Short mmCIF file of C-alpha atoms in Angstrom, two decimals:
data_model
loop_
_atom_site.label_atom_id
_atom_site.label_comp_id
_atom_site.label_asym_id
_atom_site.label_seq_id
_atom_site.Cartn_x
_atom_site.Cartn_y
_atom_site.Cartn_z
CA MET M 1 87.75 -27.80 140.86
CA ASN M 2 88.43 -31.20 139.34
CA LEU M 3 89.57 -34.49 140.85
CA LYS M 4 91.91 -36.95 139.20
CA LEU M 5 94.59 -39.56 139.72
CA ILE M 6 97.97 -37.94 140.24
CA ASP M 7 100.23 -38.52 137.25
CA ASN M 8 102.80 -35.78 137.86
CA GLU M 9 105.36 -35.95 140.66
CA ALA M 10 105.26 -32.18 141.19
CA ASP M 11 101.60 -32.47 142.22
CA LEU M 12 102.63 -34.76 145.08
CA GLN M 13 104.67 -31.99 146.68
CA LEU M 14 101.75 -30.22 148.35
CA LYS M 15 103.18 -28.63 151.49
CA ASN M 16 102.08 -29.33 155.03
CA TYR M 17 100.76 -26.36 156.98
CA ASP M 18 100.13 -25.54 160.60
CA PHE M 19 96.93 -26.82 162.15
CA ASP M 20 95.35 -26.19 165.52
CA LEU M 21 95.34 -28.67 168.37
CA PHE M 22 92.32 -27.62 170.40
CA GLY M 23 91.17 -30.86 171.98
CA ARG M 24 91.52 -34.60 172.38
CA LEU M 25 89.36 -37.56 171.38
CA VAL M 26 89.13 -39.81 174.43
CA VAL M 27 88.54 -43.37 173.24
CA THR M 28 87.39 -46.29 175.36
CA ARG M 29 86.31 -49.85 174.64
CA THR M 30 83.80 -51.67 176.77
CA ASN M 31 82.04 -54.94 175.96
CA ASP M 32 83.41 -54.94 172.38
CA GLU M 33 82.08 -51.44 171.72
CA TRP M 34 84.17 -48.36 170.97
CA LYS M 35 83.04 -45.13 172.58
CA TYR M 36 84.52 -41.69 172.61
CA SER M 37 84.17 -38.28 174.13
CA GLU M 38 85.86 -34.97 173.47
CA VAL M 39 87.96 -32.89 175.82
CA LEU M 40 88.81 -29.32 174.83
CA PHE M 41 92.19 -27.89 175.77
CA ASP M 42 92.49 -24.73 177.84
CA LYS M 43 95.07 -23.44 175.39
CA VAL M 44 95.11 -23.99 171.61
CA GLN M 45 98.46 -25.08 170.21
CA THR M 46 99.61 -25.43 166.62
CA MET M 47 101.43 -28.29 164.99
CA LYS M 48 102.90 -28.95 161.57
CA PHE M 49 103.96 -32.28 160.14
CA PRO M 50 107.28 -32.37 158.29
CA ASP M 51 106.98 -32.02 154.52
CA GLU M 52 107.27 -35.25 152.57
CA ASN M 53 109.19 -35.77 149.38
CA TYR M 54 106.93 -38.23 147.60
CA LYS M 55 108.19 -40.01 144.50
CA LEU M 56 105.47 -40.83 141.99
CA SER M 57 107.03 -44.19 141.11
CA GLU M 58 107.01 -45.24 144.79
CA VAL M 59 103.47 -43.99 145.39
CA ASN M 60 102.23 -45.89 142.33
CA GLN M 61 104.19 -49.01 143.24
CA ASN M 62 102.61 -49.05 146.71
CA GLY M 63 99.15 -47.71 145.81
CA PHE M 64 98.03 -44.46 144.22
CA ALA M 65 97.30 -40.79 144.86
CA VAL M 66 94.39 -38.56 143.94
CA GLY M 67 94.38 -34.80 143.81
CA ALA M 68 92.00 -31.89 143.75
CA PHE M 69 92.95 -29.22 141.23
CA GLU M 70 92.01 -25.62 140.70
CA ASN M 71 93.37 -23.80 137.67
CA GLY M 72 95.82 -26.66 137.12
CA LYS M 73 97.31 -26.39 140.62
CA CYS M 74 97.03 -29.20 143.18
CA ILE M 75 95.12 -27.90 146.21
CA GLY M 76 94.28 -31.22 147.88
CA LEU M 77 95.97 -34.59 148.03
CA ALA M 78 95.13 -38.10 149.24
CA ILE M 79 97.74 -40.86 149.14
CA PHE M 80 96.76 -44.51 149.52
CA ALA M 81 98.98 -47.53 150.23
CA ASN M 82 97.96 -51.09 149.36
CA ASN M 83 97.31 -53.43 152.24
CA TRP M 84 96.79 -57.15 152.62
CA ASN M 85 93.44 -57.14 154.45
CA HIS M 86 91.05 -55.64 151.84
CA TYR M 87 91.31 -52.24 153.53
CA ILE M 88 93.55 -49.73 151.81
CA TYR M 89 95.58 -47.44 154.04
CA LEU M 90 94.96 -43.69 153.70
CA ASP M 91 98.55 -42.62 154.26
CA ASP M 92 98.13 -38.87 153.79
CA LEU M 93 95.27 -36.43 153.35
CA LYS M 94 95.77 -32.69 153.12
CA VAL M 95 94.23 -29.58 151.66
CA ASN M 96 95.82 -26.18 151.17
CA PRO M 97 94.54 -23.95 154.03
CA LYS M 98 93.09 -21.41 151.58
CA HIS M 99 90.75 -24.15 150.34
CA ARG M 100 89.78 -25.85 153.61
CA LYS M 101 86.22 -26.05 154.91
CA GLN M 102 84.91 -26.49 151.35
CA GLY M 103 84.47 -30.28 151.41
CA ILE M 104 87.56 -30.99 149.31
CA ALA M 105 88.98 -33.67 151.61
CA SER M 106 85.61 -35.47 151.65
CA GLN M 107 85.42 -35.25 147.86
CA LEU M 108 88.90 -36.75 147.56
CA LEU M 109 87.81 -39.72 149.68
CA GLU M 110 84.62 -40.22 147.66
CA PHE M 111 86.54 -40.03 144.39
CA ALA M 112 89.08 -42.57 145.66
CA LYS M 113 86.32 -44.88 146.90
CA LYS M 114 85.17 -45.47 143.31
CA ILE M 115 88.70 -46.49 142.33
CA LEU M 116 89.06 -48.68 145.40
CA LYS M 117 85.82 -50.54 144.72
CA GLU M 118 87.01 -51.26 141.16
CA GLN M 119 90.24 -52.64 142.63
CA GLY M 120 88.33 -54.95 144.98
CA TYR M 121 88.95 -53.16 148.26
CA GLN M 122 86.25 -53.48 150.91
CA GLY M 123 87.17 -50.28 152.75
CA MET M 124 89.88 -47.92 153.87
CA TYR M 125 91.56 -47.12 157.15
CA THR M 126 93.75 -44.41 158.55
CA ILE M 127 95.30 -43.23 161.79
CA GLY M 128 94.64 -39.98 163.62
CA GLN M 129 96.44 -38.69 166.67
CA ASP M 130 94.05 -38.39 169.60
CA ASN M 131 95.09 -34.77 170.22
CA ASN M 132 94.18 -33.76 166.65
CA LEU M 133 90.49 -33.44 167.43
CA ALA M 134 89.70 -31.74 164.10
CA ALA M 135 91.06 -34.73 162.14
CA CYS M 136 89.34 -37.26 164.39
CA LYS M 137 86.00 -35.45 164.03
CA PHE M 138 86.52 -35.25 160.25
CA TYR M 139 86.91 -39.03 159.97
CA LEU M 140 83.90 -39.71 162.18
CA LYS M 141 81.81 -37.24 160.15
CA ASN M 142 82.89 -39.05 156.96
CA ASN M 143 81.53 -42.42 158.07
CA PHE M 144 84.70 -43.86 159.54
CA GLU M 145 84.37 -45.93 162.70
CA ILE M 146 86.90 -46.35 165.45
CA GLY M 147 88.54 -49.74 165.10
CA GLY M 148 91.58 -49.54 167.32
CA LEU M 149 93.72 -47.54 169.69
CA ASN M 150 97.51 -47.64 169.94
CA THR M 151 98.79 -46.33 173.25
CA ARG M 152 102.50 -47.05 172.71
CA ASP M 153 103.62 -45.43 169.42
CA TYR M 154 104.99 -42.29 171.06
CA ASP M 155 106.65 -43.84 174.15
CA PHE M 156 110.18 -42.91 173.15
CA THR M 157 109.51 -39.68 171.30
CA GLN M 158 108.99 -36.01 172.04
CA GLN M 159 105.27 -36.70 171.59
CA LEU M 160 105.05 -38.95 174.66
CA GLY M 161 101.45 -39.20 175.85
CA LYS M 162 99.78 -39.04 172.45
CA LEU M 163 97.72 -41.98 171.22
CA ASP M 164 96.89 -43.21 167.72
CA VAL M 165 93.22 -43.77 166.91
CA TYR M 166 92.56 -46.18 164.04
CA PHE M 167 89.61 -45.25 161.85
CA TYR M 168 87.95 -47.69 159.41
CA GLN M 169 85.40 -47.13 156.68
CA LYS M 170 83.66 -50.13 155.11
CA TYR M 171 81.99 -50.02 151.69
#
């Protein structure tokens, strides 16, 4: 496997796949300290995000993308969007299910971190839905800290009741 900056629009078209929703990250803030616990669901559900149609020119205008490749085929993708506050936004992170649990997503973040430091960024941030416990645990395992909680994003959607957890990683 090799990691590199994405320079081909076709490599940006990595599909989204089903993932399991098996628990929730319960986030609280007391005395300026974020805390969390985990609640497992009685029944596992699956979810799939809609596929994106990324345009390389737009990705590069707003930031950049890095990919993990095996035999010339993109098997993992991380897309970053520039931000004003010295944190870059991790807009998308995905790995083909056949290649998950091999550390590819973590390697993509480490590879991008070198680029980000050269560009003067002090860290990165992303958002995870509280009911996507696997994603939340991934970010915490990869040295992200909870930095915010949005309780209102899904008020007028079919996903009413979900919360967005903001994860930050400083360099």
